[in-house]
Coordinates of C-alpha atoms in Angstrom, one line a residue:
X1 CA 0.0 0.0 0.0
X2 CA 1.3 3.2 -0.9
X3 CA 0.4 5.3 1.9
X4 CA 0.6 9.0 2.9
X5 CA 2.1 12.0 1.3
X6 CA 2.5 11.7 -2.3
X7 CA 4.2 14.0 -5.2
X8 CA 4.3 14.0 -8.6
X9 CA 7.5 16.0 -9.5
X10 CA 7.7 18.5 -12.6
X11 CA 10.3 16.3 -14.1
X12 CA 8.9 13.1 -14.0
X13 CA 6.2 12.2 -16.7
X14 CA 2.3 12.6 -15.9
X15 CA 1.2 10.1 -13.5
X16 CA 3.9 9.2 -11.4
X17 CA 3.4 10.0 -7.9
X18 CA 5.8 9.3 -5.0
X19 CA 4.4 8.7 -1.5
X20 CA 5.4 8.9 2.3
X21 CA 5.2 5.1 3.0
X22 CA 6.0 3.3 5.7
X23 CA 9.4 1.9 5.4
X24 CA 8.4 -1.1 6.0
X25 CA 5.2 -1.2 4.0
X26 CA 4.0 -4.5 2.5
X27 CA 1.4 -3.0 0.3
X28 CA -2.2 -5.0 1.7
X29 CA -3.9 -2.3 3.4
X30 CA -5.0 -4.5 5.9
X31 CA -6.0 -2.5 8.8
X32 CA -7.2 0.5 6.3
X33 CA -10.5 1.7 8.0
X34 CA -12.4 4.2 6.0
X35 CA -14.7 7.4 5.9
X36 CA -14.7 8.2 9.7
X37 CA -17.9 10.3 10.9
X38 CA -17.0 10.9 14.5
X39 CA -15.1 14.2 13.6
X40 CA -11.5 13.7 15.1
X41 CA -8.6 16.8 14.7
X42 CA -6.4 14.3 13.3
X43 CA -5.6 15.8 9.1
X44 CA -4.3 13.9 6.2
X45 CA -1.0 12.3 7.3
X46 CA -1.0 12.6 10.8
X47 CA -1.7 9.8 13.5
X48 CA -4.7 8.0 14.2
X49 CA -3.7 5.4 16.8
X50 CA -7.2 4.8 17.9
X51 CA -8.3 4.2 14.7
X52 CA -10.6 6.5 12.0
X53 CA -12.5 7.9 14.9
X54 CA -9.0 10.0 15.3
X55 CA -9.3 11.3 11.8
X56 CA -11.4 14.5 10.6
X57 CA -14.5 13.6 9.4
X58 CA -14.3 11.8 5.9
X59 CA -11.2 10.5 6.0
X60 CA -9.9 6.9 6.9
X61 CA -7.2 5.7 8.8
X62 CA -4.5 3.4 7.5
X63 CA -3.2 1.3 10.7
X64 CA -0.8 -0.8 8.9
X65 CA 1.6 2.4 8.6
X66 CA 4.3 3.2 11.5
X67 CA 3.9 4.9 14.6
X68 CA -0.2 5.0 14.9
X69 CA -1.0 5.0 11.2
X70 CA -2.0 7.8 9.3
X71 CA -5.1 9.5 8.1
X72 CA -5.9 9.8 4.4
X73 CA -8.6 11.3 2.1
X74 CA -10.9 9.3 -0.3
X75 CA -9.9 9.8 -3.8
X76 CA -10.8 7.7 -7.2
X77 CA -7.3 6.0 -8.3
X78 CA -4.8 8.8 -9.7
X79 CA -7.6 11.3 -9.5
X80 CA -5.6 14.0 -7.6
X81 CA -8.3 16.8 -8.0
X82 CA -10.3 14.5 -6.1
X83 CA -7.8 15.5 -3.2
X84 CA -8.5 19.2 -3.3
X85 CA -5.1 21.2 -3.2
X86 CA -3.0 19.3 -6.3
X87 CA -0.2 21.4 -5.0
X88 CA -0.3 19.6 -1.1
X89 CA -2.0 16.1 -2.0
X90 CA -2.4 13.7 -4.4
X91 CA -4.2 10.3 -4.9
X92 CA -2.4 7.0 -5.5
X93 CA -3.3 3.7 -6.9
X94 CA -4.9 2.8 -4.0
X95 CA -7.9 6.0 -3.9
X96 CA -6.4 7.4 -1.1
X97 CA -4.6 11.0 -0.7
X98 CA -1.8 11.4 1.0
X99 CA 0.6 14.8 1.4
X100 CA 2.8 14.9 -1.7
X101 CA 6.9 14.5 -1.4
X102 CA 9.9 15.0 -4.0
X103 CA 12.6 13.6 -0.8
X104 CA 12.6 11.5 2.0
X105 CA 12.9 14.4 4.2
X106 CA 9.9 16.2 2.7
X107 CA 7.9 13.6 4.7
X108 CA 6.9 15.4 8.1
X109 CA 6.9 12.0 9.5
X110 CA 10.1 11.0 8.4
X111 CA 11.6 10.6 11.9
X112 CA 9.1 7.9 12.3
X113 CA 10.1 5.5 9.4
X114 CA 8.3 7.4 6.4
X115 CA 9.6 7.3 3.3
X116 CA 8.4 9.5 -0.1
X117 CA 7.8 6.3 -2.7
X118 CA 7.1 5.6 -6.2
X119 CA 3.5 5.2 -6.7
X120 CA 3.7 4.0 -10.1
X121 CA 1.4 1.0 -10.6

C-alpha cells in the first residue's frame, strides 16, 4: 500500500506520484478503515492510533503504517483533484490522498520511518 504523502515532481512524466510510505510497507492495506464520521482533529497524514475515529470527518485511517498510522482522504485511483489542493496532495493507486513529497525528508513524518515512494502501478 502506498500510503501517505505523495508528489508527482515536474520532471517526471504525468502520472507518477511518490508517496510517504511506511518503510516497512508490504502493500495489503489490511487495517485501512475508511470514511470516519466521529469528527476527530487528526488531518491527512498525521496519526490515528485509535483508529478512524482519530481522523477529521471523511477521512480513513491506515493502521498498517508506522507509529499509529495515518489518516488519508478518499480519492478515485490517480484522480488528484479528487484531493482538493493538487499542489499539497495527491491520490495513489490505492484511492487514497496522502501529502505529496519529491525527498525522504519532505515527509513530516520522516523521523518515524516514512519514506516518499514511487506510486507507479
Amino acid at each position: 500500500m502506498i500510503s501517505r504523502l505523495i508528489a508527482l515532481t515536474l520532471t517526471l512524466p504525468i502520472g507518477v506520484a511518490f508517496a510517504c510510505s511506511g518503510s516497512d510497507d508490504k502493500g495489503t492495506g489490511s487495517q485501512a478503515q475508511q470514511s470516519g464520521d466521529a469528527g476527530g482533529t487528526a488531518k491527512i497524514g498525521e496519526p490515528c492510533p485509535n483508529g478512524v475515529s482519530d481522523c477529521m470527518k471523511g477521512l480513513g485511517c491506515d493502521g498498517d503504517d508506522p507509529h499509529g498510522g495515518q489518516c488519508y482522504g478518499i480519492c478515485s485511483p490517480h484522480q488528484d483533484s479528487d484531493c482538493g489542493d493538487t499542489m499539497k496532495f495527491a491520490c495513489n493507486v490505492e484511492g487514497h490522498c496522502y501529502l505529496r513529497c519529491n525527498t525522504n525528508t519532505d515527509c513530516p513524518r520522516y523521523s518515524e520511518g516514512y519514506v516518499c515512494k514511487n506510486d507507479t502501478p
